[in-house]
Short mmCIF file of C-alpha atoms and ligand atoms in Angstrom, two decimals:
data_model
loop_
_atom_site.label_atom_id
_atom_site.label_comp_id
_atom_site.label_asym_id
_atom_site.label_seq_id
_atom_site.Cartn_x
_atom_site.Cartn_y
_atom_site.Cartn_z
CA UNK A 264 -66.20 -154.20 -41.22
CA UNK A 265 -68.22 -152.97 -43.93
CA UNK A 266 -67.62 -149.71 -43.39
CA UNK A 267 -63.68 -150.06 -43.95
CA UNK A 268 -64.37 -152.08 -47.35
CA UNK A 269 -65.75 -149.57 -48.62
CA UNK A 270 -63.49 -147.37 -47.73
CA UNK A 271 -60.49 -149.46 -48.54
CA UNK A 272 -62.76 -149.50 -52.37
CA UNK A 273 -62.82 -145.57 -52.43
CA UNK A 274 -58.69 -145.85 -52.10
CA UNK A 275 -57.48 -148.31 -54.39
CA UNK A 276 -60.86 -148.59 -56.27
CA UNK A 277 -63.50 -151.54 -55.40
CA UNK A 278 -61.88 -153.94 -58.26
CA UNK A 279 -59.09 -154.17 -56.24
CA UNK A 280 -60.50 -155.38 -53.05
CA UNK A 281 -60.78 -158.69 -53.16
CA UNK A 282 -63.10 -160.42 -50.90
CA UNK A 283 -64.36 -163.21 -53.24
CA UNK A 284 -63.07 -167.03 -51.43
CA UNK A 285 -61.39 -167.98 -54.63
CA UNK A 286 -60.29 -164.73 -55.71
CA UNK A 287 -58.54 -164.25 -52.26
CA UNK A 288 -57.25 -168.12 -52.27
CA UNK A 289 -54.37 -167.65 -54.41
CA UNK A 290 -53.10 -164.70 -51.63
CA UNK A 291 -54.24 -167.36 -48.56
CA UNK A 292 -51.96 -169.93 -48.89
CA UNK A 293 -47.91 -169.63 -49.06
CA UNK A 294 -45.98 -170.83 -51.90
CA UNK A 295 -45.57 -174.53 -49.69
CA UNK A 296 -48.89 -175.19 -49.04
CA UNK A 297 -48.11 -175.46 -45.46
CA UNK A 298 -49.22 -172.32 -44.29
CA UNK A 299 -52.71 -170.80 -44.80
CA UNK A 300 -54.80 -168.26 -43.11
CA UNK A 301 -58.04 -166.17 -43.94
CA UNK A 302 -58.20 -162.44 -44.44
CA UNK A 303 -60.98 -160.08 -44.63
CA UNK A 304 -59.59 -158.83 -47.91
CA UNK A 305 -57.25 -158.77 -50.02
CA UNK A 306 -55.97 -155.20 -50.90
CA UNK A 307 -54.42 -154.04 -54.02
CA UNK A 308 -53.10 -150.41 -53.81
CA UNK A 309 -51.34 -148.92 -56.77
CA UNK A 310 -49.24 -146.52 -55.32
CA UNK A 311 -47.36 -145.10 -52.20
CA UNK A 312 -50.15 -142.66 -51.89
CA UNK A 313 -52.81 -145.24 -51.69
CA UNK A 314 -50.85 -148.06 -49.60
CA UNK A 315 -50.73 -144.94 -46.94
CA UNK A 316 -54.51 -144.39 -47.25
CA UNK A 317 -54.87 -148.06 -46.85
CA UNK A 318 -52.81 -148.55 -43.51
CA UNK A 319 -54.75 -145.02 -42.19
CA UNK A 320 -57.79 -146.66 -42.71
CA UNK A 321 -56.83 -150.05 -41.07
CA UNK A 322 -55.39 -148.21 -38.55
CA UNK A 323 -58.41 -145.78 -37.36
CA UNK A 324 -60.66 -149.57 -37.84
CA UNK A 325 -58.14 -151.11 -35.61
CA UNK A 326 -57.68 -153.83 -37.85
CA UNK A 327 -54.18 -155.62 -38.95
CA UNK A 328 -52.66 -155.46 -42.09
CA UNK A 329 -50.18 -158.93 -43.08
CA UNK A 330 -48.16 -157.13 -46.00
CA UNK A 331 -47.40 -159.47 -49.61
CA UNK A 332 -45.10 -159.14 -52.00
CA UNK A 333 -44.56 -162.29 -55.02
CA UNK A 334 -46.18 -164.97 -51.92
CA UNK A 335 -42.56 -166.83 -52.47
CA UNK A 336 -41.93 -166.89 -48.95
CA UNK A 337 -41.43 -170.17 -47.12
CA UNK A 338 -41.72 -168.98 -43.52
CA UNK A 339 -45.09 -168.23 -43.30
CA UNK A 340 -44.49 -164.35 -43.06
CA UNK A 341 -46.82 -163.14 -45.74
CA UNK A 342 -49.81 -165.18 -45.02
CA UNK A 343 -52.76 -163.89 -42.86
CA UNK A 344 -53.19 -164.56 -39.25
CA UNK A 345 -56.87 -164.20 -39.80
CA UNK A 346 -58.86 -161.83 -39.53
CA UNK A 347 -56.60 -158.89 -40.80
CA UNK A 348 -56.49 -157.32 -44.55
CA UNK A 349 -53.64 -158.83 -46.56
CA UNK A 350 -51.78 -155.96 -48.66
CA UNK A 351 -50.19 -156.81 -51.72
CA UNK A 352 -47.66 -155.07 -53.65
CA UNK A 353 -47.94 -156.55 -56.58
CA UNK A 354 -49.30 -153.55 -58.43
CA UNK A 355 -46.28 -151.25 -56.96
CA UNK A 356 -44.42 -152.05 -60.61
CA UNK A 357 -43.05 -148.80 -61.48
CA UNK A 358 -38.93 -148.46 -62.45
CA UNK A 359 -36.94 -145.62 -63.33
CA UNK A 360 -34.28 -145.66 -65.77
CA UNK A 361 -30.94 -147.19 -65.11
CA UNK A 362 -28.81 -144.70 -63.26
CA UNK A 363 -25.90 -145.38 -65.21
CA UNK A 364 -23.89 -142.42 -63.42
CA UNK A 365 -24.31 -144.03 -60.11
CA UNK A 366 -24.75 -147.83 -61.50
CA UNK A 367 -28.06 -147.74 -59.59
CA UNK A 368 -32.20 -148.13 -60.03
CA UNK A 369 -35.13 -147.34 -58.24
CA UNK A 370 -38.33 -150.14 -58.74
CA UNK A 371 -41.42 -150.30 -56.88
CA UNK A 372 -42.13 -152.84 -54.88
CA UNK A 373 -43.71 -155.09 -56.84
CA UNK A 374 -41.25 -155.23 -59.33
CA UNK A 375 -40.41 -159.17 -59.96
CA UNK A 376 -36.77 -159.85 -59.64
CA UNK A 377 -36.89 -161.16 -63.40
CA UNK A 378 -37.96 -157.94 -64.72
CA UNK A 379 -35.33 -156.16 -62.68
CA UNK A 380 -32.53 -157.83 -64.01
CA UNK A 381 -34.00 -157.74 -67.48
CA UNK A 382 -34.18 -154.28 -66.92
CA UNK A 383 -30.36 -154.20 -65.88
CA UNK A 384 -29.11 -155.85 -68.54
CA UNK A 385 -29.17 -154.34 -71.62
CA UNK A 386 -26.99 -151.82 -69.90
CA UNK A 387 -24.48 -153.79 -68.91
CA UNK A 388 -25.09 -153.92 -65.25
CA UNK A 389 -26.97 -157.02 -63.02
CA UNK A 390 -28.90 -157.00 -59.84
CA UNK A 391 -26.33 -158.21 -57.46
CA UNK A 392 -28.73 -161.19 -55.51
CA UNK A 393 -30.17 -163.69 -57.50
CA UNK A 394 -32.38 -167.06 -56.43
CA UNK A 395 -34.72 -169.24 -58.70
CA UNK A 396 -37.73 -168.01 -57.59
CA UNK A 397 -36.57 -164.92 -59.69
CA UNK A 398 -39.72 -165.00 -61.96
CA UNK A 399 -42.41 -164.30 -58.83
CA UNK A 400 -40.17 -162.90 -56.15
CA UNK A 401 -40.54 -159.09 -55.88
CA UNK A 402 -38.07 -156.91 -54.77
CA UNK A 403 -39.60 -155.06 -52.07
CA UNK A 404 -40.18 -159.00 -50.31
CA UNK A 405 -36.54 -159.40 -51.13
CA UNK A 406 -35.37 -156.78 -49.33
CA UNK A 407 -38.21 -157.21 -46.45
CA UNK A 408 -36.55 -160.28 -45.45
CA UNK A 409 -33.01 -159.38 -46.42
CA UNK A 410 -33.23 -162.56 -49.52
CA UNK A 411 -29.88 -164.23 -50.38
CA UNK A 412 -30.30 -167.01 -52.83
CA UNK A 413 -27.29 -167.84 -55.08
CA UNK A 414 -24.64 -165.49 -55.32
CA UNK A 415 -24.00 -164.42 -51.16
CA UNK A 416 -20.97 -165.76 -51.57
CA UNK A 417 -20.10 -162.84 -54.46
CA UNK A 418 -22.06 -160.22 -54.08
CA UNK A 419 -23.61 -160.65 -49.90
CA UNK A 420 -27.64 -160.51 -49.56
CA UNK A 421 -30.15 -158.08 -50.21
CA UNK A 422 -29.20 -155.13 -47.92
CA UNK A 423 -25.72 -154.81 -49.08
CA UNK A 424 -27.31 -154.02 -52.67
CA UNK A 425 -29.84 -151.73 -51.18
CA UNK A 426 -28.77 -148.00 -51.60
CA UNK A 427 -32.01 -146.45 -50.44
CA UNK A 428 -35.68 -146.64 -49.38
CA UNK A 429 -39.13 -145.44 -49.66
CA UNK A 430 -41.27 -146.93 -47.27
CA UNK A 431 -44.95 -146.03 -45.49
CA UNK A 432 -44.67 -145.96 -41.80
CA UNK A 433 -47.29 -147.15 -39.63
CA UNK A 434 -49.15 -144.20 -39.05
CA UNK A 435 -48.89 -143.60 -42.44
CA UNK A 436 -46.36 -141.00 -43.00
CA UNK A 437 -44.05 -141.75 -46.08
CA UNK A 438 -40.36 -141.88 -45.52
CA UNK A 439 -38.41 -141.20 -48.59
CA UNK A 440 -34.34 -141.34 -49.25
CA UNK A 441 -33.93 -142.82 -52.52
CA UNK A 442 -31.20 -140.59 -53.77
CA UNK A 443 -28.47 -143.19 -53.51
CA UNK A 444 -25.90 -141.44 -51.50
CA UNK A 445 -22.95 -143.56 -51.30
CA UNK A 446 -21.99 -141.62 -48.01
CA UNK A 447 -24.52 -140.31 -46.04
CA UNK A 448 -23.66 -140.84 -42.00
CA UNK A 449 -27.35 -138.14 -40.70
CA UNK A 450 -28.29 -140.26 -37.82
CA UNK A 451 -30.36 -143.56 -37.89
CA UNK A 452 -30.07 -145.70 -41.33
CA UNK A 453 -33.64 -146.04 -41.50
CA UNK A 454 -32.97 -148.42 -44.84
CA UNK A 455 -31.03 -150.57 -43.70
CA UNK A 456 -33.13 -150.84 -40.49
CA UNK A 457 -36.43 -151.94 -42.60
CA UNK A 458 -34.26 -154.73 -44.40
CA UNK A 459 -35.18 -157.30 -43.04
CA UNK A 460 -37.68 -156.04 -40.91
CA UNK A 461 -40.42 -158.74 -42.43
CA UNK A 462 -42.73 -155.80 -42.75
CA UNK A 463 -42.98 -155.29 -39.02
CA UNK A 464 -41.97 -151.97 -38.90
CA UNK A 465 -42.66 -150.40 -42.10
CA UNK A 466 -44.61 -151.08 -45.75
CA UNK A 467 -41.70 -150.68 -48.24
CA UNK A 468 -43.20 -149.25 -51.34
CA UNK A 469 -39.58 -148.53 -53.64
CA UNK A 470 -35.91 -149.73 -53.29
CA UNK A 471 -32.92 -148.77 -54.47
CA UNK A 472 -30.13 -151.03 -55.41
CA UNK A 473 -26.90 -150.67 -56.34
CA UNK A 474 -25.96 -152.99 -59.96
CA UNK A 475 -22.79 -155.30 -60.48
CA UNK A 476 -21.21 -155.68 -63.77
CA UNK A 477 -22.94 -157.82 -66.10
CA UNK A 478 -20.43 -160.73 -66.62
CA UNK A 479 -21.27 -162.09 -69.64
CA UNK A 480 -19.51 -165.40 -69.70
CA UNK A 481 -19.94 -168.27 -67.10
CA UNK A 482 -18.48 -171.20 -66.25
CA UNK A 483 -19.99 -174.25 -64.44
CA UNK A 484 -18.65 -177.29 -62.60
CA UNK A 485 -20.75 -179.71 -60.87
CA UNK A 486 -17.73 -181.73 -58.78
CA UNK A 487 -18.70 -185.00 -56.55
CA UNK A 488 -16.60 -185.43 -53.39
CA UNK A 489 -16.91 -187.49 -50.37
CA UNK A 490 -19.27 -185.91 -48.17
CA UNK A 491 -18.97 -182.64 -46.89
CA UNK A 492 -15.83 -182.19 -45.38
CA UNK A 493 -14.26 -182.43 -48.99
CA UNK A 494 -17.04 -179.86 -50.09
CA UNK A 495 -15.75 -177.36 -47.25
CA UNK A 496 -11.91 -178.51 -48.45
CA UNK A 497 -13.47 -177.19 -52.11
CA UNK A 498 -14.68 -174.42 -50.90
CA UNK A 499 -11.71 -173.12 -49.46
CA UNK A 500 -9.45 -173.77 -52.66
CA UNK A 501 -12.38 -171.95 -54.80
CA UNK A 502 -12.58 -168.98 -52.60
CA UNK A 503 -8.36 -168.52 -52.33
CA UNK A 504 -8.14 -169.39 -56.22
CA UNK A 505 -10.89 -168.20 -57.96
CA UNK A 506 -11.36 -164.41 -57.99
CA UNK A 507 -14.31 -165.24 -60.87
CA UNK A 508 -16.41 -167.67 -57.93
CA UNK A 509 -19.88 -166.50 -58.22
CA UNK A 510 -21.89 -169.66 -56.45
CA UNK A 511 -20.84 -172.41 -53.91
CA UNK A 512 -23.55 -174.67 -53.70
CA UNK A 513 -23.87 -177.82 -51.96
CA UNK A 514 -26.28 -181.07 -52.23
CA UNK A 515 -26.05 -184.76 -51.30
CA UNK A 516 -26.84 -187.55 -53.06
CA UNK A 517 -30.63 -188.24 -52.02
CA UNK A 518 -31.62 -184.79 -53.23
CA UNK A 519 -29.75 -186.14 -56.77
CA UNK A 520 -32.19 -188.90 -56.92
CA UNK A 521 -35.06 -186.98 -56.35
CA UNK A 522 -34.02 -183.71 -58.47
CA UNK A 523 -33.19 -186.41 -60.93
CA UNK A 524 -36.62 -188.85 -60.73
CA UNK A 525 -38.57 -185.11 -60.56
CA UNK A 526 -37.30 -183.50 -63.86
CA UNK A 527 -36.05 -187.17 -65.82
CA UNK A 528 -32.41 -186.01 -65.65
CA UNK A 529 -29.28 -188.04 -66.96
CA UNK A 530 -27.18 -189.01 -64.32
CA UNK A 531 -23.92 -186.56 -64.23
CA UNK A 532 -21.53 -188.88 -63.05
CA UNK A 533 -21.10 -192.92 -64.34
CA UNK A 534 -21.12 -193.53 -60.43
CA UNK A 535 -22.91 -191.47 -57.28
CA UNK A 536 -21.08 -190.25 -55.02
CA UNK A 537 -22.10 -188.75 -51.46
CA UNK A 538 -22.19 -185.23 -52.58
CA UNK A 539 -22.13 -182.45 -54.92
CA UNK A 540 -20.68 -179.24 -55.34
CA UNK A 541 -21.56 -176.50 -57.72
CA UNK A 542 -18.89 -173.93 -58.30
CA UNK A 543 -20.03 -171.18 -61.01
CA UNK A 544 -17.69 -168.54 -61.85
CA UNK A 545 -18.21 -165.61 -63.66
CA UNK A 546 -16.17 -163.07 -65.54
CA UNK A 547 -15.61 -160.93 -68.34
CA UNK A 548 -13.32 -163.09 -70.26
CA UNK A 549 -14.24 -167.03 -70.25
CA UNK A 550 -13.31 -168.35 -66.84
CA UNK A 551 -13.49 -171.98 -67.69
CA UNK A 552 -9.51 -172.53 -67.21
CA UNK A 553 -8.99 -171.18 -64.44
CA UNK A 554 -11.69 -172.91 -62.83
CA UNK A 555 -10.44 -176.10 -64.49
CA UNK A 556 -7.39 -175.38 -63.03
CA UNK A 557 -8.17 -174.81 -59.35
CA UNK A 558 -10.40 -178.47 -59.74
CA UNK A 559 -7.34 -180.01 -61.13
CA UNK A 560 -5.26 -179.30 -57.81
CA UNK A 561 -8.35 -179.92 -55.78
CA UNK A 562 -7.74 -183.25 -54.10
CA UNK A 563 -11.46 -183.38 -52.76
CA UNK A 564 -12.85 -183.82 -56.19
CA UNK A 565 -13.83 -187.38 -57.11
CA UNK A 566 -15.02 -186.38 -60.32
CA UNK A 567 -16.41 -183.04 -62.08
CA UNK A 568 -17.95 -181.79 -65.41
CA UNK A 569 -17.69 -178.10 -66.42
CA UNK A 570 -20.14 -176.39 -68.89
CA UNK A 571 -19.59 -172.84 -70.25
CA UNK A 572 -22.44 -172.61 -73.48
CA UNK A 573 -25.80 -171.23 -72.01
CA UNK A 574 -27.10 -175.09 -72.12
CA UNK A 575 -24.62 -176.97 -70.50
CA UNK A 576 -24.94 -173.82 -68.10
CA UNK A 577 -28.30 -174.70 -67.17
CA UNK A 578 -28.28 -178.57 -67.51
CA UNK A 579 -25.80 -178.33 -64.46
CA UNK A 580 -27.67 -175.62 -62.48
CA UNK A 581 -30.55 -177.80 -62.97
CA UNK A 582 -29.96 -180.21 -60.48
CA UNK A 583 -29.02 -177.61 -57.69
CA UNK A 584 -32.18 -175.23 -58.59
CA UNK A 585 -34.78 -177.75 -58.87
CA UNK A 586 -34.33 -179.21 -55.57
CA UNK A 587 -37.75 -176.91 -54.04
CA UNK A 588 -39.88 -178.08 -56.64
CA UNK A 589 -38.80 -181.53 -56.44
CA UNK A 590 -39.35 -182.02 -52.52
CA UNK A 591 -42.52 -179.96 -52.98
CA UNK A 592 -43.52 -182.41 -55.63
CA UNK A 593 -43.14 -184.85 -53.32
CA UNK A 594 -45.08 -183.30 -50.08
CA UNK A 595 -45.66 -180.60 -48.27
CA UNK A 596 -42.35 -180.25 -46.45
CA UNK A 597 -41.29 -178.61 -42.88
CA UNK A 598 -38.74 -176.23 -44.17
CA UNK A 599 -35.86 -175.12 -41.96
CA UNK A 600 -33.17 -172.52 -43.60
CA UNK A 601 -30.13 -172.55 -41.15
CA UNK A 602 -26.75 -171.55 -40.55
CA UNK A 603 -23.36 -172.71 -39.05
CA UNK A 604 -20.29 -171.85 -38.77
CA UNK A 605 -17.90 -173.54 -41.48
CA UNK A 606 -16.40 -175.97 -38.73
CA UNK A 607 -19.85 -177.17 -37.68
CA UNK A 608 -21.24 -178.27 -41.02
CA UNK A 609 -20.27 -181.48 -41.54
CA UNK A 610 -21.21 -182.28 -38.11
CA UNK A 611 -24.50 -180.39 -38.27
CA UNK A 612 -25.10 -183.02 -41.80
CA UNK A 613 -23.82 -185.76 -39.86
CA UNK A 614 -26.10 -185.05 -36.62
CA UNK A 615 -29.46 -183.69 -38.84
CA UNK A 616 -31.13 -187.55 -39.59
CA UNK A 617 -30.79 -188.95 -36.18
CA UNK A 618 -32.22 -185.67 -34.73
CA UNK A 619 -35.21 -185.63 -37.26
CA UNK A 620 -35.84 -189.25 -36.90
CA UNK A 621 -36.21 -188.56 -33.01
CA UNK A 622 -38.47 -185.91 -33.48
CA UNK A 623 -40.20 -188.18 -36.63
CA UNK A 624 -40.05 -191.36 -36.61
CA UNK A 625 -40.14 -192.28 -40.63
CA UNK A 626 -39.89 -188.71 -41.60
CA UNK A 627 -37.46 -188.15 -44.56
CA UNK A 628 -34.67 -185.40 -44.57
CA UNK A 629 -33.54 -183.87 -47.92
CA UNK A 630 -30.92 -181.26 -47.04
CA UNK A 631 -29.29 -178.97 -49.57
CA UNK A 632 -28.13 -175.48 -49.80
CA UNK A 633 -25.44 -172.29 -49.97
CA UNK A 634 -22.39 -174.10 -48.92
CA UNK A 635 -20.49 -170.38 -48.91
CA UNK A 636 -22.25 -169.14 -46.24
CA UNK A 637 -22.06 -172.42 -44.44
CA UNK A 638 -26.19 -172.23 -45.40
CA UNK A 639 -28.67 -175.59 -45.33
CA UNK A 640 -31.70 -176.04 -46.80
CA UNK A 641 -33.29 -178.76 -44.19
CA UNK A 642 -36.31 -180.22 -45.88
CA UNK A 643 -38.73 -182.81 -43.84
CA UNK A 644 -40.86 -184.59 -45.81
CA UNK A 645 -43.74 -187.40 -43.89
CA UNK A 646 -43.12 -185.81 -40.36
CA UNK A 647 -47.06 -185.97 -40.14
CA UNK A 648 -48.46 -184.24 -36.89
CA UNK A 649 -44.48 -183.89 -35.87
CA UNK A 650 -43.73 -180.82 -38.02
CA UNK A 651 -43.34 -178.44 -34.89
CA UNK A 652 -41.46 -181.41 -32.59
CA UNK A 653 -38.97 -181.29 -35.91
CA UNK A 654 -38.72 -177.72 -36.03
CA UNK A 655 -37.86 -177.65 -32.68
CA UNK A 656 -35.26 -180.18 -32.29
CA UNK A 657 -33.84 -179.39 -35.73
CA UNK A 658 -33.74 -175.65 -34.52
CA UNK A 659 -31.84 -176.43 -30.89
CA UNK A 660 -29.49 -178.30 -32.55
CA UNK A 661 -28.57 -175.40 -34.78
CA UNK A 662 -28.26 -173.22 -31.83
CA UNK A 663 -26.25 -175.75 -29.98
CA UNK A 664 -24.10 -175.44 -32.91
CA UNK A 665 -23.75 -171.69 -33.11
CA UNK A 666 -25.92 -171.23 -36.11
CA UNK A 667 -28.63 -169.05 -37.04
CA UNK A 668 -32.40 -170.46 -36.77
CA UNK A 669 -32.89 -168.45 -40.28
CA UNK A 670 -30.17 -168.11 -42.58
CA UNK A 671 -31.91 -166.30 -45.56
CA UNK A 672 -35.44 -167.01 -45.78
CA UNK A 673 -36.82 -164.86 -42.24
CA UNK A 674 -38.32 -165.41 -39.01
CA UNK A 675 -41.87 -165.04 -40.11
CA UNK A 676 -44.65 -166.83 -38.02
CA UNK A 677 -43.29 -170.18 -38.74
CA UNK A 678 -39.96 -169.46 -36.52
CA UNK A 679 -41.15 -166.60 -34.42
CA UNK A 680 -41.52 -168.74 -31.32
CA UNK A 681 -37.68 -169.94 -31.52
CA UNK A 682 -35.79 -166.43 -31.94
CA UNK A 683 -34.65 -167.03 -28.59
CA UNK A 684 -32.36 -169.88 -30.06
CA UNK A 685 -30.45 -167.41 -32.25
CA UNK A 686 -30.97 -163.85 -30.19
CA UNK A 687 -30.19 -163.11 -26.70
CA UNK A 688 -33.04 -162.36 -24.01
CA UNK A 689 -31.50 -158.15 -24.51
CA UNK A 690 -31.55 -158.30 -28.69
CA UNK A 691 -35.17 -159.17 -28.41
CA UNK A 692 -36.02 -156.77 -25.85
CA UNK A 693 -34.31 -153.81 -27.61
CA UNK A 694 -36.34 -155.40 -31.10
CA UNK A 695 -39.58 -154.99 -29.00
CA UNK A 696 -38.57 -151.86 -28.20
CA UNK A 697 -37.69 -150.58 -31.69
CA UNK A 698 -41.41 -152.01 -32.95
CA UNK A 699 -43.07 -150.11 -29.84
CA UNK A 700 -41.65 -147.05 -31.50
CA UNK A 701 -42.02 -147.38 -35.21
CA UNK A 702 -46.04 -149.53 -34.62
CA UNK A 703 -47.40 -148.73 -31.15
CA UNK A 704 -50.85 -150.24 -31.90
CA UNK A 705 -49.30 -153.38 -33.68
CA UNK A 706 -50.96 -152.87 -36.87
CA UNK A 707 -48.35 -154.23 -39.06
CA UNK A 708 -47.66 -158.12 -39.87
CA UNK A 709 -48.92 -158.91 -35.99
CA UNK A 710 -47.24 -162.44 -35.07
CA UNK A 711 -44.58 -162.38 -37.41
CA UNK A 712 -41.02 -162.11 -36.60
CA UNK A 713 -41.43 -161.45 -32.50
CA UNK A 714 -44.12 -163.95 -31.62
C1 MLT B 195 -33.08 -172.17 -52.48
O1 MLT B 195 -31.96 -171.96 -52.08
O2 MLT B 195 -33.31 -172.92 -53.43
C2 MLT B 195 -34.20 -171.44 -51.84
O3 MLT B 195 -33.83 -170.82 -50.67
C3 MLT B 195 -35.47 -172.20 -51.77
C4 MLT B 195 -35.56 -173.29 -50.76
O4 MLT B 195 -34.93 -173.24 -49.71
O5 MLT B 195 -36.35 -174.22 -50.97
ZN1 ZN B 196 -31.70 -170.75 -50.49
#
């Protein structure tokens, strides 16, 4: 193994191969705590050129590679089996200028989501996804496991912003198409292919993204209502009223206390209610009355404040954003990102305690999430030795629902053992097909994705 160290050192130079315990720790472990795994090293190319040198190398040594972008995932993905050399990105920061012709930008892969949109901005434009781990999250991860985060419900998820790719294959040859073509039907979209992909069939070193408009005014309402058939009631109303909606998201009143207890918040509301809505809209001219409006016919809102100055703004977001850091505060959770239909929400809500406390006795279930795409955020906090028996029942009940096992955050290693709950026996045959092709000797991210 020696032998490939150094090599990997002649690539990307020996500072950036990291085999040092501590210096590798901070790669190691996944933004939750709950996952960990050791690599040989950790591997910092700098560009395209050297990332294909590096999976050459790992290739000829027959060793794995697990591929890293920001380490914001929550599925496990981008941590090490063991054993294998962890690449990260994180030095792939390159960006071209705006396209402003096209309303479009190239970054490298380790370009944070932050710095993207700061770069957007000034020109008017905004990257189209946006999620609070903005400050760490890079954009090649983003588009690796096809991120959502906040604004689905407006602008759809990573791959609809993605316009092109440049990505190392795993025999190292470098697929490039980052023109930007808004029509370009030659054969197999090879971008839109790798979105999502988890790093399983490619290393995506650039992306392209299309830009939104930069709306610059906002307006926030955090609403109470019943429970969550009143939230999907809201919902509905928003989305046939409000051609400005730029976020529908949902939490219940447990996550308020914590959120709340977490950051010392002021209570929003004289009373508490069952749950919470947050409807932002967004728009070149102040949206505040129209959202006003569509709240005032609204007969599932119990109560509601609306902020449009850039404080208010973020005193409401507050409660809905800090809901990760609170339950991570609080433990090292068993994190489940679902799906449903709209029709099988409430009952999924209504069905989720008794279900954990089966698997759990004790255990404690914070659930919160995108209520537009019908998205929860199941959070098990105390389940002990009983974090797979959770996954699992949480994870059949989903299916038995209709849902998705992973909404928005990936399959990773965490959920690779349950695809079969959201993809028929044929969809995972022709997916271990289409990885036979693209990574015959299973070099890339072994384990995650198709167990
Ligand atoms: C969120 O919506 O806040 C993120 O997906 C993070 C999480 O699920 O904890
Ligand atoms: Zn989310």
């Amino acid at each position: 193994m020696s032998d490939l160290l150094d090599v990997l050192g002649e690539i990307v130079g020996a500072q950036h191969v990291l085999t040092d315990g501590d210096l590798k720790a901070q790669y190691e472990t996944d933004w939750t705590r709950r996952f960990h795994g050791s690599s040989l090293a950790v591997v910092r190319p700098g560009d395209t050129g050297e990332v294909s040198s590096v999976i050459r190398a790992c290739a000829e040594a027959g060793v794995p590679l697990t591929v890293q972008g920001g380490n914001t995932g929550l599925v496990g993905g981008a941590t090490p089996a063991g054993g294998d050399v962890l690449l990260s990105l994180g030095r792939l920061t390159e960006m071209a200028e705006v396209d402003l012709l096209e309303g479009q930008v190239t970054a490298g892969a380790g370009v944070t989501l932050e710095r993207l949109q700061q770069h957007a901005r000034p020109h008017g434009l905004d990257v189209g996804v946006d999620l609070a781990a903005r400050s760490a999250a890079t954009v090649g991860g983003l588009v690796a496991t096809n991120a959502g985060g906040l604004r689905v419900v407006r602008y759809g998820s990573m791959r609809d912003q993605l316009t092109g790719i440049e990505a190392v294959l795993a025999d190292g040859s470098v697929v490039t198409r980052l023109a930007g073509l808004a029509k370009d039907n030659t054969g197999y979209d090879l971008t839109q292919l790798l979105a999502g992909s988890e790093g399983t069939l490619a290393v995506i070193t650039k992306v392209r993204l299309r830009l939104v408009p930069l709306l610059p005014t906002r307006a926030v309402a955090l609403v109470a209502v019943s429970g969550v058939p009143a939230a999907i009631e809201l919902l509905a109303t928003a989305r046939a009223g409000l051609a400005s909606l730029s976020a529908a998201e949902l939490f219940l009143a447990d996550g308020l206390d914590l959120v709340r207890a977490h950051g010392k918040l002021n209570a929003p509301f004289a009373e508490a209610y069952p749950a919470y809505v947050t409807l932002e809209c967004s728009a070149r001219t102040d949206p505040t009355d129209e959202l006003l409006e569509v709240l005032g016919e609204s007969e599932a809102v119990l109560d509601a404040t609306v902020a449009s100055d850039a404080t208010g703004v973020a005193r409401l977001w507050a409660y809905r954003e800090t809901h990760t850091e609170a339950i991570s505060a609080a433990g090292v959770p068993v994190k489940l990102d679902v799906s449903v239909p709209l029709r099988e929400l409430a009952g999924l809500v209504d069905d989720l305690p008794g279900t954990v406390a089966g698997a759990a006795p004790g255990a404690r279930v914070l659930i919160f999430g995108h209520l537009g795409e019908g998205n929860l955020h199941v959070n098990v906090l105390e389940a002990g030795d009983r974090s797979e028996a959770v996954s699992e029942a949480v994870l059949e009940l989903v299916a038995s629902r209709h849902g998705s096992i992973s909404s928005e955050h990936g399959v990773g290693r965490a959920k690779a053992h349950y695809l079969g709950l959201s993809r028929s026996d044929a969809e995972i045959a022709a997916m271990r097909r289409i990885k036979q092709a693209m990574d015959p000797a299973g070099t890339l991210n072994p384990g995650v994705l198709l167990a």
